GROMACS .gro file of C-alpha atoms in nm:
model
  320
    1UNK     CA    1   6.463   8.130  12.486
    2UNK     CA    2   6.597   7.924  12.213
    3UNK     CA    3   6.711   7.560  12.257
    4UNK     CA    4   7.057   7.613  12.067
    5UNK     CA    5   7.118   7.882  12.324
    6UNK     CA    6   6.973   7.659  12.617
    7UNK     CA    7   7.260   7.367  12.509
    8UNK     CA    8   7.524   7.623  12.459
    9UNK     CA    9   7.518   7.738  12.829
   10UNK     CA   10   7.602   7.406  12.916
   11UNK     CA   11   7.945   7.462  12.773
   12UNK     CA   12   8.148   7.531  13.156
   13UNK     CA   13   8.481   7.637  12.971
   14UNK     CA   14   8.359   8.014  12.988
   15UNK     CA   15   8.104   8.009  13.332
   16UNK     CA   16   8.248   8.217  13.612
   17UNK     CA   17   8.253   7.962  13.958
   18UNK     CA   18   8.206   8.339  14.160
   19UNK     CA   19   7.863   8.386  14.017
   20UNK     CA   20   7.543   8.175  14.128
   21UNK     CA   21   7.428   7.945  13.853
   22UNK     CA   22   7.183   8.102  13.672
   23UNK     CA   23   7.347   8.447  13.697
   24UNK     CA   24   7.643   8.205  13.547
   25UNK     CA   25   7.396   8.077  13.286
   26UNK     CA   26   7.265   8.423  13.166
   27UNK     CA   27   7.618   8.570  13.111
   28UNK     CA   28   7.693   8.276  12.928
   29UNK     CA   29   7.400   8.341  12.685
   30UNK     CA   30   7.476   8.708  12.625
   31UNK     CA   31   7.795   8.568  12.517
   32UNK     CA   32   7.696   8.371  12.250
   33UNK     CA   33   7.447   8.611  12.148
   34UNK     CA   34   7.721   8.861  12.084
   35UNK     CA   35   7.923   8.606  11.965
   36UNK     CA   36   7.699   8.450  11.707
   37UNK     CA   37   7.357   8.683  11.675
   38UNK     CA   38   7.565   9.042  11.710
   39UNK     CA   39   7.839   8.930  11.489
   40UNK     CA   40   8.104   9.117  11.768
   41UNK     CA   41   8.471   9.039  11.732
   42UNK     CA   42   8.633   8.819  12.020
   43UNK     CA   43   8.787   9.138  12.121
   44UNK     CA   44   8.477   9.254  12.188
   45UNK     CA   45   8.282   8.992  12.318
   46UNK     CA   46   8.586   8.952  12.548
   47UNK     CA   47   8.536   9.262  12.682
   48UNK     CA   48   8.184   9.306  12.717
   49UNK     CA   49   8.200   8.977  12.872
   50UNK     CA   50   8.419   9.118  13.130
   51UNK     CA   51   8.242   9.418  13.198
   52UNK     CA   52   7.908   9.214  13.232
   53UNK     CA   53   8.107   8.953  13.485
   54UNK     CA   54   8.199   9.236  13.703
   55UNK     CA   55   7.903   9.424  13.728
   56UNK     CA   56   7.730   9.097  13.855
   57UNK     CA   57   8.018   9.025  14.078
   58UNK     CA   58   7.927   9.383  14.219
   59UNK     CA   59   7.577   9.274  14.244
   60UNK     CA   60   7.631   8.950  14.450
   61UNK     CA   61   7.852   9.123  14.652
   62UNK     CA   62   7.565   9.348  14.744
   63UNK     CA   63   7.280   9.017  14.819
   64UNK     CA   64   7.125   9.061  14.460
   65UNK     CA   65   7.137   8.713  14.299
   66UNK     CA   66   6.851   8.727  14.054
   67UNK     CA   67   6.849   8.939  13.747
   68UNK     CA   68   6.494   9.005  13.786
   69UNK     CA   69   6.582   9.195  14.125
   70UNK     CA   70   6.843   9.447  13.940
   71UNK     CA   71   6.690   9.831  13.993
   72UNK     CA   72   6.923  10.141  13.789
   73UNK     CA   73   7.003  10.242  14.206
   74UNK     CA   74   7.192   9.924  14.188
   75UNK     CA   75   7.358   9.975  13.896
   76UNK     CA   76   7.420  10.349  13.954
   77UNK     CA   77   7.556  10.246  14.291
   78UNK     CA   78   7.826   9.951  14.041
   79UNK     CA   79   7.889  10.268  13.826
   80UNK     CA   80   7.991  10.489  14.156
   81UNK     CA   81   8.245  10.235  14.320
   82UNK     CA   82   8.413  10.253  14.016
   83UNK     CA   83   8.450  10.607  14.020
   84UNK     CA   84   8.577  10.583  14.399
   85UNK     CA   85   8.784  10.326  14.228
   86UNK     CA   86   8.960  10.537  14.022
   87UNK     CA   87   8.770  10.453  13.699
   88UNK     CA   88   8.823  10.678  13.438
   89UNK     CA   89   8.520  10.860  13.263
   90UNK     CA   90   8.601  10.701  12.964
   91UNK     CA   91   8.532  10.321  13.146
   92UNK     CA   92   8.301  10.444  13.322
   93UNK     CA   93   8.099  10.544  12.979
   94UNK     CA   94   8.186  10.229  12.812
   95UNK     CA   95   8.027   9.984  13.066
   96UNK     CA   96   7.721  10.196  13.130
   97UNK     CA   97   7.676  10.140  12.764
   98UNK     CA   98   7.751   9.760  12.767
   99UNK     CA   99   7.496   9.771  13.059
  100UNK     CA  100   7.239   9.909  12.825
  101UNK     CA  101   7.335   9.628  12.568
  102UNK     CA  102   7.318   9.384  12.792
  103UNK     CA  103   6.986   9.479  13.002
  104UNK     CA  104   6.766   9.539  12.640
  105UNK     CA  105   6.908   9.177  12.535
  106UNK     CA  106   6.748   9.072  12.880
  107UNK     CA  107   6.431   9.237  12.796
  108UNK     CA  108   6.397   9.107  12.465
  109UNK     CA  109   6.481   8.715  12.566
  110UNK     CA  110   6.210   8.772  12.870
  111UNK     CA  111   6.491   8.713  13.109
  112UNK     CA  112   6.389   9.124  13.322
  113UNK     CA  113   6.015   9.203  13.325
  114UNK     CA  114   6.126   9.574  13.319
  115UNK     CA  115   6.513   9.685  13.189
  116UNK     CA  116   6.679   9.830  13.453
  117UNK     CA  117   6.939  10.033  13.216
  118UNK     CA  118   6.647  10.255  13.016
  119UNK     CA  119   6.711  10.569  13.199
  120UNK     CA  120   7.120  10.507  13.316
  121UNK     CA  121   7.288  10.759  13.212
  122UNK     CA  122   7.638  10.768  13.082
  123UNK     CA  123   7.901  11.011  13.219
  124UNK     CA  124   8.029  11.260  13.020
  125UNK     CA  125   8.405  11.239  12.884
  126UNK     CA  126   8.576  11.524  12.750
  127UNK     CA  127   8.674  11.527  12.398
  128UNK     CA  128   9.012  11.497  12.320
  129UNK     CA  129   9.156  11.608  11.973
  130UNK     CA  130   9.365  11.258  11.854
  131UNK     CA  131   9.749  11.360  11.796
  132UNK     CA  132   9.802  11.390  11.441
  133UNK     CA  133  10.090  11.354  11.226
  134UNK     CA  134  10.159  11.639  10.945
  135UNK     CA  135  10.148  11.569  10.583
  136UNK     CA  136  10.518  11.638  10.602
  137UNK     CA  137  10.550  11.322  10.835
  138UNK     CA  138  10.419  11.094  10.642
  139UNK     CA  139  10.657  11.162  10.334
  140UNK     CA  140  10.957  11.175  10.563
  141UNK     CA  141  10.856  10.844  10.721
  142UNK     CA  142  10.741  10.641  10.349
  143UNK     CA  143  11.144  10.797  10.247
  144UNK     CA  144  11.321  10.630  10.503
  145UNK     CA  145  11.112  10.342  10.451
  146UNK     CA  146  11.208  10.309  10.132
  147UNK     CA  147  11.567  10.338  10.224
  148UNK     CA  148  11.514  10.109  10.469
  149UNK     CA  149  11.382   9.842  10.186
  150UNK     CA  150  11.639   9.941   9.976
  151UNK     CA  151  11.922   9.844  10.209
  152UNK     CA  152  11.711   9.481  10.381
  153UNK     CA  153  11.817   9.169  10.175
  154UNK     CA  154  11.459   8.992  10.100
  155UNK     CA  155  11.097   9.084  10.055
  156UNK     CA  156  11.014   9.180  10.411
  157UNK     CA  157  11.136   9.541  10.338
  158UNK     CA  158  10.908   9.588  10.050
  159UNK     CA  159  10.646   9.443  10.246
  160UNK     CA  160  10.690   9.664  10.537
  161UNK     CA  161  10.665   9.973  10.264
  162UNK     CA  162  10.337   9.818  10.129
  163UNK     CA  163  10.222   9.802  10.470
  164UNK     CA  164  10.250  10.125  10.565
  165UNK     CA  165  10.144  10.257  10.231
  166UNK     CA  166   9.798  10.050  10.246
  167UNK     CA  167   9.721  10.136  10.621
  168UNK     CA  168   9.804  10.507  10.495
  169UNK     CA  169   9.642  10.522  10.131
  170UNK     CA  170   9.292  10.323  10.258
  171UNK     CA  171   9.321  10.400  10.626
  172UNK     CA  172   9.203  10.018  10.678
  173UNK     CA  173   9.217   9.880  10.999
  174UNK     CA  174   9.490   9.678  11.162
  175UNK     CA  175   9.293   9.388  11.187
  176UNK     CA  176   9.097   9.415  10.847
  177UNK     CA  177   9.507   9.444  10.687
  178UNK     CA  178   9.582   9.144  10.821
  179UNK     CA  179   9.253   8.999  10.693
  180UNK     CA  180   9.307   9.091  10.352
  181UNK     CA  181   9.319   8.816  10.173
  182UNK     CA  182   9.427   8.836   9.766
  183UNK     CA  183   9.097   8.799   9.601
  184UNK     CA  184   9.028   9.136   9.813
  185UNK     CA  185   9.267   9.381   9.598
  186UNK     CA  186   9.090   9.494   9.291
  187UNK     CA  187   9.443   9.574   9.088
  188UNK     CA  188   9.212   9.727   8.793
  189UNK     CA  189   8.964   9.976   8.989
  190UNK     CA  190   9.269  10.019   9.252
  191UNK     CA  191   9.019   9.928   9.547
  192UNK     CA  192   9.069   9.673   9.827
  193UNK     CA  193   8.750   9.498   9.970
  194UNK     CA  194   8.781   9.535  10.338
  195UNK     CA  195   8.574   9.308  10.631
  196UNK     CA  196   8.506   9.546  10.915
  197UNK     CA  197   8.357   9.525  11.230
  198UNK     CA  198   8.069   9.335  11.249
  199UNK     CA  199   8.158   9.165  10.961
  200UNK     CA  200   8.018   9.452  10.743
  201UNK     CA  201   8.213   9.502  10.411
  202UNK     CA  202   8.279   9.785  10.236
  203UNK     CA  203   8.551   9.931   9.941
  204UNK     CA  204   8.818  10.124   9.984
  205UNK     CA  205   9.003  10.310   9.740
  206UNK     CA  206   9.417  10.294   9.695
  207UNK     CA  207   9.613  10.600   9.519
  208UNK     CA  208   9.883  10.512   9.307
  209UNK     CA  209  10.151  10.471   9.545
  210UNK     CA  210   9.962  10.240   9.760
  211UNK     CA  211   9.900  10.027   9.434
  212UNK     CA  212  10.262  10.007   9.334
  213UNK     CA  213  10.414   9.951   9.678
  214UNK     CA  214  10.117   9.645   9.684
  215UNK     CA  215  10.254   9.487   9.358
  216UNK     CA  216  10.597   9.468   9.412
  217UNK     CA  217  10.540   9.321   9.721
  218UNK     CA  218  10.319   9.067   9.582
  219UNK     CA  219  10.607   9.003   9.356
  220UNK     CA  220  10.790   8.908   9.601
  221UNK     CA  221  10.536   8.725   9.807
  222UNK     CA  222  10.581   8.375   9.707
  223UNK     CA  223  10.924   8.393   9.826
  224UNK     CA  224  10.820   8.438  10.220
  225UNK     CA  225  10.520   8.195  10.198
  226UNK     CA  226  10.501   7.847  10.312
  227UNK     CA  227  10.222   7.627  10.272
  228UNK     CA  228   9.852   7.768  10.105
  229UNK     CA  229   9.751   8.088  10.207
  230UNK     CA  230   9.527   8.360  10.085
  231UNK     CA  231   9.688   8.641  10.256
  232UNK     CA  232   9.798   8.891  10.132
  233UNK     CA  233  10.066   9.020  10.429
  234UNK     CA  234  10.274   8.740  10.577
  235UNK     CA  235  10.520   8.724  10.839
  236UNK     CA  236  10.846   8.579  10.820
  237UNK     CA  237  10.746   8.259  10.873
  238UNK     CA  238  10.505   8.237  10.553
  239UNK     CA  239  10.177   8.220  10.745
  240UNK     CA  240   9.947   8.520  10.757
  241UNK     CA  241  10.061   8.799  10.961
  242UNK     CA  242   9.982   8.870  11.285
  243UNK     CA  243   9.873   9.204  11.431
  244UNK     CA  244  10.153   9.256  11.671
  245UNK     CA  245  10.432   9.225  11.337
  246UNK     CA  246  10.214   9.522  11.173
  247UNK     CA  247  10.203   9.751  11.477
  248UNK     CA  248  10.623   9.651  11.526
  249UNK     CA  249  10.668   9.735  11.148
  250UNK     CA  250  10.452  10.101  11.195
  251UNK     CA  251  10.640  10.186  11.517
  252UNK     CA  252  10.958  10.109  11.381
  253UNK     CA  253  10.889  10.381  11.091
  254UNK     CA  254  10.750  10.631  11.304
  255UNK     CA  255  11.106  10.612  11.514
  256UNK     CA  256  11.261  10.755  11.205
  257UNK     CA  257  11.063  11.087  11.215
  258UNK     CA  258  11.148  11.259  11.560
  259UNK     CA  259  10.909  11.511  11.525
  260UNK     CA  260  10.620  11.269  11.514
  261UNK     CA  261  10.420  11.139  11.797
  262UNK     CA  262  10.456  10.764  11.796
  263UNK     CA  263  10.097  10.680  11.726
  264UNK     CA  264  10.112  10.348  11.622
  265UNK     CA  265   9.887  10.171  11.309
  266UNK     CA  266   9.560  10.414  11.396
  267UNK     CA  267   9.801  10.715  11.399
  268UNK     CA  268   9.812  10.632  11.003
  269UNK     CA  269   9.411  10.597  10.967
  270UNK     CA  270   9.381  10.933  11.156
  271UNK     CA  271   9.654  11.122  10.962
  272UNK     CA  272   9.469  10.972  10.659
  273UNK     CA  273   9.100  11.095  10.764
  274UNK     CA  274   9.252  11.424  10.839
  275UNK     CA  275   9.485  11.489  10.544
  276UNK     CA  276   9.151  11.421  10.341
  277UNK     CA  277   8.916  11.657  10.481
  278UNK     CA  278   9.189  11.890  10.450
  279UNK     CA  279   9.252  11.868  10.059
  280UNK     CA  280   8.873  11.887  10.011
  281UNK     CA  281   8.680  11.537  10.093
  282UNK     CA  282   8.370  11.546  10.236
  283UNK     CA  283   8.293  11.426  10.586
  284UNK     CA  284   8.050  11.121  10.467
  285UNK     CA  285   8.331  10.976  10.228
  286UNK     CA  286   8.578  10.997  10.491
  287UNK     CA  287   8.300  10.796  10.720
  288UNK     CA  288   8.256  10.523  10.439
  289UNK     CA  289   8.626  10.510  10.391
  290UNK     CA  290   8.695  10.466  10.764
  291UNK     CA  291   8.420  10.198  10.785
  292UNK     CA  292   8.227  10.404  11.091
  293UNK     CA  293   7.888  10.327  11.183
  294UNK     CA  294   7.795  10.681  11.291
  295UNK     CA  295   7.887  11.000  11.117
  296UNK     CA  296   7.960  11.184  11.501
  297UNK     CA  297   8.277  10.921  11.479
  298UNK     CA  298   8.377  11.074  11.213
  299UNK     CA  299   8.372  11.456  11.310
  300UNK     CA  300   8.649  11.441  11.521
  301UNK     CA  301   8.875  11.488  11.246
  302UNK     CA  302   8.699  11.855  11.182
  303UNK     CA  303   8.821  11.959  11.478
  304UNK     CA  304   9.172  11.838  11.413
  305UNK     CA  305   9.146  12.028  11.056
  306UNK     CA  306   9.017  12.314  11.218
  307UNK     CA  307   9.291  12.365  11.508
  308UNK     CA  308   9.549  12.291  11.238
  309UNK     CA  309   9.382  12.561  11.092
  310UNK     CA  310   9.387  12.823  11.368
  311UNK     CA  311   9.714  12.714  11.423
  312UNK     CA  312   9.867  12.829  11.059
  313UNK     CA  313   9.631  13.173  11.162
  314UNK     CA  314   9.741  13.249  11.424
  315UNK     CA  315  10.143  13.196  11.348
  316UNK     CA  316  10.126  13.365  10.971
  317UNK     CA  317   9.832  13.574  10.985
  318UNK     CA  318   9.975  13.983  11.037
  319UNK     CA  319   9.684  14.106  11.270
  320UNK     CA  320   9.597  13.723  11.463
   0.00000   0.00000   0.00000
């Protein structure tokens, strides 16, 4: 084990009084490892963090205090009081996985002589098709934005436009728009270069709209900003914007389309995935364009081309 991890646990700011000491001490290390070695988000070493806390919790509860002692009975037996619980599939699939992250990170720092979590199994969910929004959505909802810039006295109206436009036109993440920064848009290839999770970068492409909606706001920019920043999206306030404004902004446009399912920011990355596979794109674009690690991620949005599909059959086709 190394010594910057060894100092690091001494930090008691994140160590759970519930937990005996060196139970306390090993969560604390997979922390940092995720937090510094992985590369994971603080969203996500949040919540593996959590999940990791209460499985041990479970554990103590039970007499097992030493990591070392951990069989997969035990952590089957964690995995079925959730279920009694009320747990859904879907939770109960996520922390049998974080189990497995956490139990081969165990293994490899020689903190289990055997890891526990090889042969867990994760329940299965069933696969649900995202809602979608039609390609007829989408133009109704950039219209009444529009309108809806056209009639706001300042920027923020344009900038709402160039919000939705981007998280449409790239299908970027929330959290990698508000990490754009203006060195990122490439205004001559039309690209933006994106940070995504795990702090892997990629390059997105923007159609025209996108680009246009982009430059007028950043026309317009230097009238909302206060101070230095690099951002490209700011709130009203001047600083950089924050997640919550860009989910407020998409929700708000979706409310003037009553036929659409309010989806949210990721409704807009889905329609985009979808709409793209359906004029032609291949599915391995779409993956690098969506930033997902595995291709399988991506597939989902074959199956939401594909009941679109039988859809239009079945309601226009003579003998369906």
């Amino acid at each position: 084990m190394s010594s910057d991890r060894v100092e690091s646990s001494v930090d008691t700011a994140e160590v759970p009084t519930e937990l005996p000491v060196p139970l306390a001490g090993v969560l604390q290390e997979f922390t940092q490892w995720l937090r510094l070695d992985r590369g994971n988000s603080e969203h996500t070493v949040r919540a593996y963090r959590g999940d990791m806390e209460a499985m041990m919790r479970h554990l103590v509860s039970r007499g097992t205090t030493r990591l070392d002692d951990v069989r997969v009975r035990d952590l089957r037996g964690w995995l079925a009081a959730m279920q009694s619980g009320g747990a859904s599939p879907a939770t109960l699939q996520r922390r049998s996985g974080v189990a497995r992250v956490f139990f081969a990170w165990a293994r490899r720092e020689s903190l289990v002589e055997q890891d526990p979590a090889l042969t867990l199994k994760s329940p299965r969910v069933p696969r649900r098709l995202p809602p979608d929004l039609a390609q007829d959505d989408m133009d109704e909802l950039f219209r009444a934005a529009a309108e809806r810039a056209a009639e706001t006295d300042g920027p923020l109206g344009v900038r709402d436009v160039a919000i939705l436009e981007v998280l449409y036109g790239s299908g970027i993440r929330v959290s990698e728009l508000c990490g754009l920064d203006l060195a990122d848009v490439d205004h001559q290839r039309g690209a933006l270069r994106v940070l995504g999770k795990g702090n892997k970068e990629r390059t997105v492409p923007l159609g025209v709209p996108a680009l246009q909606a982009l430059s007028g706001w950043l026309g317009l920019r230097g009238e909302v900003m206060a101070g230095t920043t690099n951002a490209v999206f700011l709130g009203a306030r001047g600083a950089r914007i924050d997640p919550r404004v860009v989910r407020r902004v998409v929700h708000q446009a979706l409310e003037a389309v009553p036929q659409a399912p309010d989806l949210g920011p990721h409704g807009l990355r889905h329609a985009m995935a979808t709409h793209l596979l359906e004029g032609g794109a291949d599915l391995r674009s779409v993956q690098e364009m969506l930033g997902h690690a595995s291709l399988a991620t991506t597939q989902i949005y074959t199956h939401v081309s594909n009941e679109r599909l039988r859809a239009a059959f079945q309601q226009a086709h003579p003998r369906a």
